[in-house]
CSV table of C-alpha atoms in Angstrom, one decimal:
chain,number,residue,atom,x,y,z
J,21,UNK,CA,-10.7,83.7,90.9
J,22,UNK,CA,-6.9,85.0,91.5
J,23,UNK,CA,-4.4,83.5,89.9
J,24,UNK,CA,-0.8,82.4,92.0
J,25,UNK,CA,1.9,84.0,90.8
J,26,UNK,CA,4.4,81.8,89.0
J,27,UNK,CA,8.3,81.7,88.6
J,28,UNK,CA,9.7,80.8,84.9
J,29,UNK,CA,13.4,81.7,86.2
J,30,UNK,CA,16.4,83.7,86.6
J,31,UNK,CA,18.1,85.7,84.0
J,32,UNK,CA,20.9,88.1,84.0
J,33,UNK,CA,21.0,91.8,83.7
J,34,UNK,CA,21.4,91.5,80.0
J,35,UNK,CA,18.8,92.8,77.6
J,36,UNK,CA,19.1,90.0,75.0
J,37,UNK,CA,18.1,87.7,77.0
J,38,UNK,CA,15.4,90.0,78.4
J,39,UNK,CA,14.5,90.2,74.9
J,40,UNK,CA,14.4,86.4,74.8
J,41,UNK,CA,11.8,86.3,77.1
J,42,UNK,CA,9.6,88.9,76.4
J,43,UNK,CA,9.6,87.5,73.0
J,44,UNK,CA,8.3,83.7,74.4
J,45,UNK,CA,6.0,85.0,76.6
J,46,UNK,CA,4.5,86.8,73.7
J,47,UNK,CA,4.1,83.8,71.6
J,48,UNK,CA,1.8,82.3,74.5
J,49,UNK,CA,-0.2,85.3,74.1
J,50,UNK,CA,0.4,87.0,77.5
J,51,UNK,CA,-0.2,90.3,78.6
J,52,UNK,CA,2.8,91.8,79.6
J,53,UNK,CA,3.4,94.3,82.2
J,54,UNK,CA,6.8,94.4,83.8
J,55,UNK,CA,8.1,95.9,87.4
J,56,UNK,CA,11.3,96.5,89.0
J,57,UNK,CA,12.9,98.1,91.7
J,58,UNK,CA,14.7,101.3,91.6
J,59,UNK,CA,18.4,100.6,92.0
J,60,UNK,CA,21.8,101.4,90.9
J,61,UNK,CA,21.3,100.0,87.7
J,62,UNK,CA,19.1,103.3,86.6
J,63,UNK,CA,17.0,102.7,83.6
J,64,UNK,CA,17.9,101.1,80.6
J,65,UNK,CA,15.5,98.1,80.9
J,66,UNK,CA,12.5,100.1,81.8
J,67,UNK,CA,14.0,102.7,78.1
J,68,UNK,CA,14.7,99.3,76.4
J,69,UNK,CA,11.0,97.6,77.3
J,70,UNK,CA,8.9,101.0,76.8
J,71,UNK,CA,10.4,101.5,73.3
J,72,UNK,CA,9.5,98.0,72.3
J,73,UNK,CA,6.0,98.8,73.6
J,74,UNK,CA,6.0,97.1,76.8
J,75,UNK,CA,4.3,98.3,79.6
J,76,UNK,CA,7.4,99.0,82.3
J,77,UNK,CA,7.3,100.4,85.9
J,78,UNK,CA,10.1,101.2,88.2
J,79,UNK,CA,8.8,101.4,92.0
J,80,UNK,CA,10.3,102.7,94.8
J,81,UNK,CA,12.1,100.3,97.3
J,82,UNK,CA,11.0,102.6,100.4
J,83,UNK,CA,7.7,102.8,99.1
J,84,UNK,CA,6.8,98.8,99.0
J,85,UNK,CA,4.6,97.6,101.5
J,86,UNK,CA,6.1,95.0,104.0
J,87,UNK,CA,4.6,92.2,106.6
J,88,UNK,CA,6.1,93.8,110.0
J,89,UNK,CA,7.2,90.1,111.0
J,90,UNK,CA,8.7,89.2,107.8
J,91,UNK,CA,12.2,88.5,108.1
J,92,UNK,CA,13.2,86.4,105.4
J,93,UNK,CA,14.2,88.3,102.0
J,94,UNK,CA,15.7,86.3,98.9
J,95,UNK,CA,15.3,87.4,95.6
J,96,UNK,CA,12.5,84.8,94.7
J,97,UNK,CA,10.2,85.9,97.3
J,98,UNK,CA,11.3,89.5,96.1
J,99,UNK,CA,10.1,89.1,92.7
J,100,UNK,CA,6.8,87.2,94.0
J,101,UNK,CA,5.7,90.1,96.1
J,102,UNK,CA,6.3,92.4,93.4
J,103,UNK,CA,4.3,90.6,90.7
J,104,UNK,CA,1.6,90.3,93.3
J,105,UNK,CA,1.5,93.6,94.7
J,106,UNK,CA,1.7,95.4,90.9
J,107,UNK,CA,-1.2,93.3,90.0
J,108,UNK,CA,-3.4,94.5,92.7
J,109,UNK,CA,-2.0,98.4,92.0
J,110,UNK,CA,-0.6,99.0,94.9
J,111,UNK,CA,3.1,99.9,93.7
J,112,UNK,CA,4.0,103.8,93.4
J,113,UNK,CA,6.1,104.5,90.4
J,114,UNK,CA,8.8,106.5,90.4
J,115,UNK,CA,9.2,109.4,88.2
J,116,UNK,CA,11.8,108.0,85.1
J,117,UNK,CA,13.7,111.7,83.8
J,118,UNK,CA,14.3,111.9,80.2
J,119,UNK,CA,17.6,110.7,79.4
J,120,UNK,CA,19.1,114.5,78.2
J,121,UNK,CA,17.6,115.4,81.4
J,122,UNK,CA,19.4,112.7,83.3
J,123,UNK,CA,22.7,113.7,81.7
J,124,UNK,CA,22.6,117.5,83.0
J,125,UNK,CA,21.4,115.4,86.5
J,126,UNK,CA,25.0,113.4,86.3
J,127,UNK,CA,26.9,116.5,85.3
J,128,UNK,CA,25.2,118.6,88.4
J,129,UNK,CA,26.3,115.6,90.6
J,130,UNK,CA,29.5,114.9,89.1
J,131,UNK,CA,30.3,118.6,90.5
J,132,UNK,CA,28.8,117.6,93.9
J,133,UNK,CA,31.4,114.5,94.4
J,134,UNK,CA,34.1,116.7,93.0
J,135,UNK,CA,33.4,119.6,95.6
J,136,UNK,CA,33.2,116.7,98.6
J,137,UNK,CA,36.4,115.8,97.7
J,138,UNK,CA,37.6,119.3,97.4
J,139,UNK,CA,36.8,119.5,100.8
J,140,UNK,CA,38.2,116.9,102.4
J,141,UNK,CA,41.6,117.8,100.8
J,142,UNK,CA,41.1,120.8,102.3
J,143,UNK,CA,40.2,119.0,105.7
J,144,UNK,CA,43.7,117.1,105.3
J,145,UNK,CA,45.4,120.1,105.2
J,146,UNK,CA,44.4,121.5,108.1
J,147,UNK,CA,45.2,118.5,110.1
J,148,UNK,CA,48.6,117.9,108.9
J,149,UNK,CA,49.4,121.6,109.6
J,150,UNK,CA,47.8,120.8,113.2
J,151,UNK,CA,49.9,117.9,113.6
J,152,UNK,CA,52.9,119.7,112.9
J,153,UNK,CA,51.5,122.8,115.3
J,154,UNK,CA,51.7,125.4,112.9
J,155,UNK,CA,48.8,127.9,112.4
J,156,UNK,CA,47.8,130.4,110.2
J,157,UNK,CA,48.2,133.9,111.6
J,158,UNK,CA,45.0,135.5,109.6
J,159,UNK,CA,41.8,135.6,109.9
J,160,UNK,CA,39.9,133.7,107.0
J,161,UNK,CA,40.9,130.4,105.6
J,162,UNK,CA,41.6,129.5,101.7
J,163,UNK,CA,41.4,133.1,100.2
J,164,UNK,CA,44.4,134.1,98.4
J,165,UNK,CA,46.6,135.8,101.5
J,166,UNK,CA,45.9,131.8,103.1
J,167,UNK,CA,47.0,130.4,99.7
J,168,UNK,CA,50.2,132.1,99.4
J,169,UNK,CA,51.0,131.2,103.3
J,170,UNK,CA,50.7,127.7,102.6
J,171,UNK,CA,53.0,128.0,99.3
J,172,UNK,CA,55.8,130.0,101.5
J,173,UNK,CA,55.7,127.7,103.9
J,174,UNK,CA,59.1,126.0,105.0
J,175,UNK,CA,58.7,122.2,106.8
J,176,UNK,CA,61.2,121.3,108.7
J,177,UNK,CA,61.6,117.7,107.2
J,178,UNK,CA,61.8,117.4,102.9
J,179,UNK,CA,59.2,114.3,103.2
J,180,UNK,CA,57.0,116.6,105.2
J,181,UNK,CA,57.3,119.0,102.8
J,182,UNK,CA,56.5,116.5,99.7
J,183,UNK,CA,53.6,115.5,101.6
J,184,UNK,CA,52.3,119.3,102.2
J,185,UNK,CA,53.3,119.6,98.2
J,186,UNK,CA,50.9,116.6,96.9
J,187,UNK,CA,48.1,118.1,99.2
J,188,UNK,CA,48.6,121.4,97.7
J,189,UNK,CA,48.5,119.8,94.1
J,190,UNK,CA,45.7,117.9,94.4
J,191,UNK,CA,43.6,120.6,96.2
J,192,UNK,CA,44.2,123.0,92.8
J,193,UNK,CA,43.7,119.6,90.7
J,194,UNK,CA,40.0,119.3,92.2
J,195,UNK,CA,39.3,123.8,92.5
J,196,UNK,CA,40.1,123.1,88.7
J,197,UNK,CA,37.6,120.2,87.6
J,198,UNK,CA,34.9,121.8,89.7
J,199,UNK,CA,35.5,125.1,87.2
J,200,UNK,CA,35.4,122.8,84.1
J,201,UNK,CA,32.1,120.6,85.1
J,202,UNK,CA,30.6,124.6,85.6
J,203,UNK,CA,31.1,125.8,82.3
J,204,UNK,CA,29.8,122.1,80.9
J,205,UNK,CA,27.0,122.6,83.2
J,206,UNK,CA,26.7,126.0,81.4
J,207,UNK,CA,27.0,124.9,77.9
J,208,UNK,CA,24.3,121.8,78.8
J,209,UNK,CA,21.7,124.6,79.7
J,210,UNK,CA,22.1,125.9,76.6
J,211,UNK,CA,20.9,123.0,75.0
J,212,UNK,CA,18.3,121.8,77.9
J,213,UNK,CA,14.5,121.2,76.8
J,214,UNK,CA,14.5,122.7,80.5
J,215,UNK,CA,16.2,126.0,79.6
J,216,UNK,CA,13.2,128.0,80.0
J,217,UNK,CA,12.7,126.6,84.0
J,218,UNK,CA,16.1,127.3,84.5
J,219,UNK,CA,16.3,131.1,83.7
J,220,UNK,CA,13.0,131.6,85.5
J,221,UNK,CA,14.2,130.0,88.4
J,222,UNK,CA,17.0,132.8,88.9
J,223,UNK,CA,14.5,135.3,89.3
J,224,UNK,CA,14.1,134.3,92.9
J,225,UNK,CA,16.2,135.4,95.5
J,226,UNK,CA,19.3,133.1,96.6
J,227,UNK,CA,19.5,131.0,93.4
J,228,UNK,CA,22.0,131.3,90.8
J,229,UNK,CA,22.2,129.7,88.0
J,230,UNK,CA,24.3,126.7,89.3
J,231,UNK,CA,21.8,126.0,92.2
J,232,UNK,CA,18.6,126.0,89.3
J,233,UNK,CA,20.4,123.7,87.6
J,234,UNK,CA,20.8,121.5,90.2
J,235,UNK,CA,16.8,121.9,91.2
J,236,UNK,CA,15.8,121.5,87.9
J,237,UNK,CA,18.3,118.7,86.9
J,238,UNK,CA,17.1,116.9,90.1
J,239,UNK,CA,13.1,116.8,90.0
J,240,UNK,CA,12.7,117.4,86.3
J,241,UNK,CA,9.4,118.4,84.7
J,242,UNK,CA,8.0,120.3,87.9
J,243,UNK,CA,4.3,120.1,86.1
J,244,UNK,CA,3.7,116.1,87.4
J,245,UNK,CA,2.9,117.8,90.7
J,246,UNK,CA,-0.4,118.6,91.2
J,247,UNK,CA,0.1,121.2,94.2
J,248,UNK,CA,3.1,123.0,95.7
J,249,UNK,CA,2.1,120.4,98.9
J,250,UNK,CA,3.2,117.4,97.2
J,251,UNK,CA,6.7,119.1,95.8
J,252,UNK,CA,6.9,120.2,99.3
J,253,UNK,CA,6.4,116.0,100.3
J,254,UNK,CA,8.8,114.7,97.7
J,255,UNK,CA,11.0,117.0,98.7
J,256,UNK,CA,11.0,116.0,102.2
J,257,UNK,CA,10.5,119.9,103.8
J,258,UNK,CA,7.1,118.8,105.7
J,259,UNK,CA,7.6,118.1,109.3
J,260,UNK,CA,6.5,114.1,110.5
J,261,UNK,CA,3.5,113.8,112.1
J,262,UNK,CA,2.8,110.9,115.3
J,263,UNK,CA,-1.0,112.1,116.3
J,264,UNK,CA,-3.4,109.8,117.9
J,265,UNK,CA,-7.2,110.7,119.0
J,266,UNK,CA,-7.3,114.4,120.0
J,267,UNK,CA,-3.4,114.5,120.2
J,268,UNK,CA,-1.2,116.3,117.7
J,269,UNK,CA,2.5,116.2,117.8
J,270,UNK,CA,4.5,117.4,114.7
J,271,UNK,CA,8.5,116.6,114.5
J,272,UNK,CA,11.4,117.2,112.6
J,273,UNK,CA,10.8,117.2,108.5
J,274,UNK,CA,10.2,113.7,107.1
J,275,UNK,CA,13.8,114.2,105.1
J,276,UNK,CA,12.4,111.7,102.1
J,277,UNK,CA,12.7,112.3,98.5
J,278,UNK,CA,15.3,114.3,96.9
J,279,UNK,CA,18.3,114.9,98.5
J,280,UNK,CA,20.2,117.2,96.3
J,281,UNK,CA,17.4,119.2,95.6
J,282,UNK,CA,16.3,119.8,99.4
J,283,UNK,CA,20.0,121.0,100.8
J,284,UNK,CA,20.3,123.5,97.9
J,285,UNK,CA,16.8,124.6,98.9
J,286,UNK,CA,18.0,125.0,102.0
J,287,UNK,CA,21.5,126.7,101.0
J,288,UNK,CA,19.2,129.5,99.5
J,289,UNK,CA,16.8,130.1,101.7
J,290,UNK,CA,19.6,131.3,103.6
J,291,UNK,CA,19.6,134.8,101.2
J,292,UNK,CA,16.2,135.8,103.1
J,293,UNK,CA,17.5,136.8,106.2
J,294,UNK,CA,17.8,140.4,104.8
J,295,UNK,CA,15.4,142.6,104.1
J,296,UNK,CA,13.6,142.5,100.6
J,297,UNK,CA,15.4,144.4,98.2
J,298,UNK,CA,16.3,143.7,94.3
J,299,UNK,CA,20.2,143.7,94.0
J,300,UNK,CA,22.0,144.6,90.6
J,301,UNK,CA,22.6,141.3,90.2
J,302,UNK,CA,19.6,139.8,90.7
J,303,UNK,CA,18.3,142.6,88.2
J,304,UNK,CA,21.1,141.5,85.7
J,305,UNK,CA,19.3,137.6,86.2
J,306,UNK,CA,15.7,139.1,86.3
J,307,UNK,CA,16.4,140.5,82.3
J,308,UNK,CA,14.1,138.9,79.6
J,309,UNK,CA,12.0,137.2,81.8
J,310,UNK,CA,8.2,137.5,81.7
J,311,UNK,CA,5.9,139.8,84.1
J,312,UNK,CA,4.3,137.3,86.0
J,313,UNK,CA,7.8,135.3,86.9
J,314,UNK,CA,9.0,138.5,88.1
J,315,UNK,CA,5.8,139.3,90.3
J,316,UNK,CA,6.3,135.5,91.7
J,317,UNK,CA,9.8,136.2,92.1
J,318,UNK,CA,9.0,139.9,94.6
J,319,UNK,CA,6.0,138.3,95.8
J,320,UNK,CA,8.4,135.8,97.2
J,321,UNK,CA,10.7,137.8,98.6
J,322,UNK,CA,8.3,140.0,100.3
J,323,UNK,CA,6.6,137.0,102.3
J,324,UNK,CA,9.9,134.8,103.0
J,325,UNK,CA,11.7,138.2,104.6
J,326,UNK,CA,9.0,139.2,106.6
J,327,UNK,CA,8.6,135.5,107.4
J,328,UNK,CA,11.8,134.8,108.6
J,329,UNK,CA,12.1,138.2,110.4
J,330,UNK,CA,8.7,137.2,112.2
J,331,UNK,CA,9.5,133.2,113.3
J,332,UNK,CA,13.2,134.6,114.6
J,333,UNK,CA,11.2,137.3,116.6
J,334,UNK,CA,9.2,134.6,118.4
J,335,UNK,CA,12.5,132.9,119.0
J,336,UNK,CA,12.3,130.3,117.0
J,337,UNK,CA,15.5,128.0,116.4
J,338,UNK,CA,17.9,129.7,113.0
J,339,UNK,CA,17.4,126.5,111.5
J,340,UNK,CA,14.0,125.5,112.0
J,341,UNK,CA,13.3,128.8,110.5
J,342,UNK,CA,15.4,128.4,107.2
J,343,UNK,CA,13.4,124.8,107.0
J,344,UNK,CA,10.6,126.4,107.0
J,345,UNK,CA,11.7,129.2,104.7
J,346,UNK,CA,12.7,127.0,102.4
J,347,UNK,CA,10.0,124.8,102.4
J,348,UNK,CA,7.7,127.7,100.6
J,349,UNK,CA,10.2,128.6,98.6
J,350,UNK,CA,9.5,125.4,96.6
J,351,UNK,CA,6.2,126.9,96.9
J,352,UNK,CA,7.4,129.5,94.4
J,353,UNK,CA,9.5,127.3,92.5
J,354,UNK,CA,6.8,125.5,91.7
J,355,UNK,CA,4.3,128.3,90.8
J,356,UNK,CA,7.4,129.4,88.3
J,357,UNK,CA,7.9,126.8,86.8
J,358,UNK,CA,4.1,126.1,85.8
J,359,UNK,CA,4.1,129.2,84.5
J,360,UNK,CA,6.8,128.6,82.1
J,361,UNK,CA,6.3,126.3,79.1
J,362,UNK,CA,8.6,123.4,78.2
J,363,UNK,CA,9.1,121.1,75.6
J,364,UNK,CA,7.9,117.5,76.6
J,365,UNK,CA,9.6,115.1,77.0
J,366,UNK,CA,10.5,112.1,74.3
J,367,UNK,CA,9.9,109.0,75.7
């Protein structure tokens, strides 16, 4: 016979009283196993209840199944469909990172939000120049001939000047933090459990050191998948599917998962549009590393050039083709890093 699901209450987002809870329902002699939702909060409950012994799983929001007609969401009803749904098993955890792991992440994405707003500075200059029609006589943008236009510049109002000052200022402020969060992304590597993923990764073609970090800081311990297929999944690089009978109609990628990880995928895969060759400083990245990496690493490159040189030659779209290139290049990302040992993770 199954049991209804009962409501004790509502408690704040404050462990003691979490604490005070788990500790009554104890005393009763219940068998506790705990869900929640992956939010902004991150993860301390689900740290604070495993360490204690607790059976804790964060699920994913997108990956809850829903009544089509149900329209009415409150967070009673919330917590009621969870217990209910987690006691049948049909919840899909999400993967909790190990919290030095989840550091480097913050770090990688601190840079990110720094290097968005780097850009938009640079997109305000550009339109109070246009508003003021003047242009720049060169050719490229931002290189150092552009940066000593700008400081030469003469306005023809001193508050239009200030303002075209403070722009300038806070453009070097933020060129400046992005070149501090590096070298801490640098030192943090040093230090990384996932160290050894992270050199191997820079074997490939197209990815540095900054863009490993950031794949590696973002999906973490690369052994929880299986098969290439589900990175592939997770990382939202298969195309959608809407087939019915003997009909079979693929469309665009599915875009779910990781969204960090898939645009820097996607930033490299950009580096196989020439042909295969090993560059000195790919060679200089390449140093150390073990035999098979390095066979991964050519075997790559052979298949993605003569891939891409192939789907562009049947006239394929330039970036349905760099999807699809770098959709097996997690491929090989994810034959690298199983063939590199790591340090598990404390939990």
């Amino acid at each position: 016979m199954t049991l209804k699901v009962r409501v004790y209450g509502k408690i704040s987002n404050d462990l003691g009283q979490i604490d005070n809870v788990m500790r009554k329902l104890i005393s009763q002699n219940a068998e506790l196993h705990c869900v929640y939702e992956a939010g902004p909060c991150g993860y301390p409950i689900y740290r604070h209840l495993t360490s204690k012994g607790i059976d804790c799983v964060v699920v994913a929001p997108a990956l809850i199944p829903k009544k089509t007609g149900d329209r009415v969401k409150n967070d009673r009803r919330d917590a009621t469909h969870l217990a209910t749904l987690h006691r049948s098993g049909e919840l899909t955890p999400v993967y909790v990172p190990d919290q030095a792991d989840e550091a480097l992440r913050d770090l990688v994405r601190a840079r990110k939000d720094i290097q968005i707003s780097l850009r938009k500075v640079k997109q305000q200059i550009n339109a109070f120049l246009l508003r003021q029609g003047i242009s720049y006589p060169g050719k490229s943008k931002w290189g150092k001939a552009h940066l000593n236009w700008l400081a030469e510049l003469k306005m023809q109002h001193p508050a239009q000047h200030i303002a075209l000052t403070e722009y300038l200022d806070a453009m070097e402020d933020h060129e400046a933090r992005v070149k501090r969060i590096e070298k801490a992304i640098e030192q943090c590597c040093q230090t990384s459990r996932l160290l050894p993923v992270i050199e191997a990764l820079q074997a490939l073609r197209g990815i540095s050191l900054l863009s490993a970090v950031t794949v590696v800081a973002e999906l973490g311990d690369l052994s929880r998948f299986d098969t290439p297929a589900q990175l592939m999944a997770y990382l939202g690089l298969i195309p959608s599917e809407h087939s019915s009978g003997g009909t079979i109609k693929k469309g665009p990628i599915t875009k779910t998962g990781n969204t960090h990880a898939r645009r820097t995928l996607i930033e490299s895969a950009q580096a196989y549009r020439m042909p295969a060759r090993k560059s000195k400083a790919i060679r200089k990245r390449q140093e150390g590393l073990p035999d098979d990496v390095l066979d991964i690493a050519w075997n790559a490159q052979l298949r993605l050039c003569h891939r891409y040189r192939r789907l562009i030659a049947k006239g394929k779209n330039h970036n349905v083709v760099i999807t699809a290139i770098a959709r097996e290049l997690a491929g090989f990302i994810w034959a690298i890093a199983r063939a590199v040992p790591i340090v598990a993770a404390e939990r």
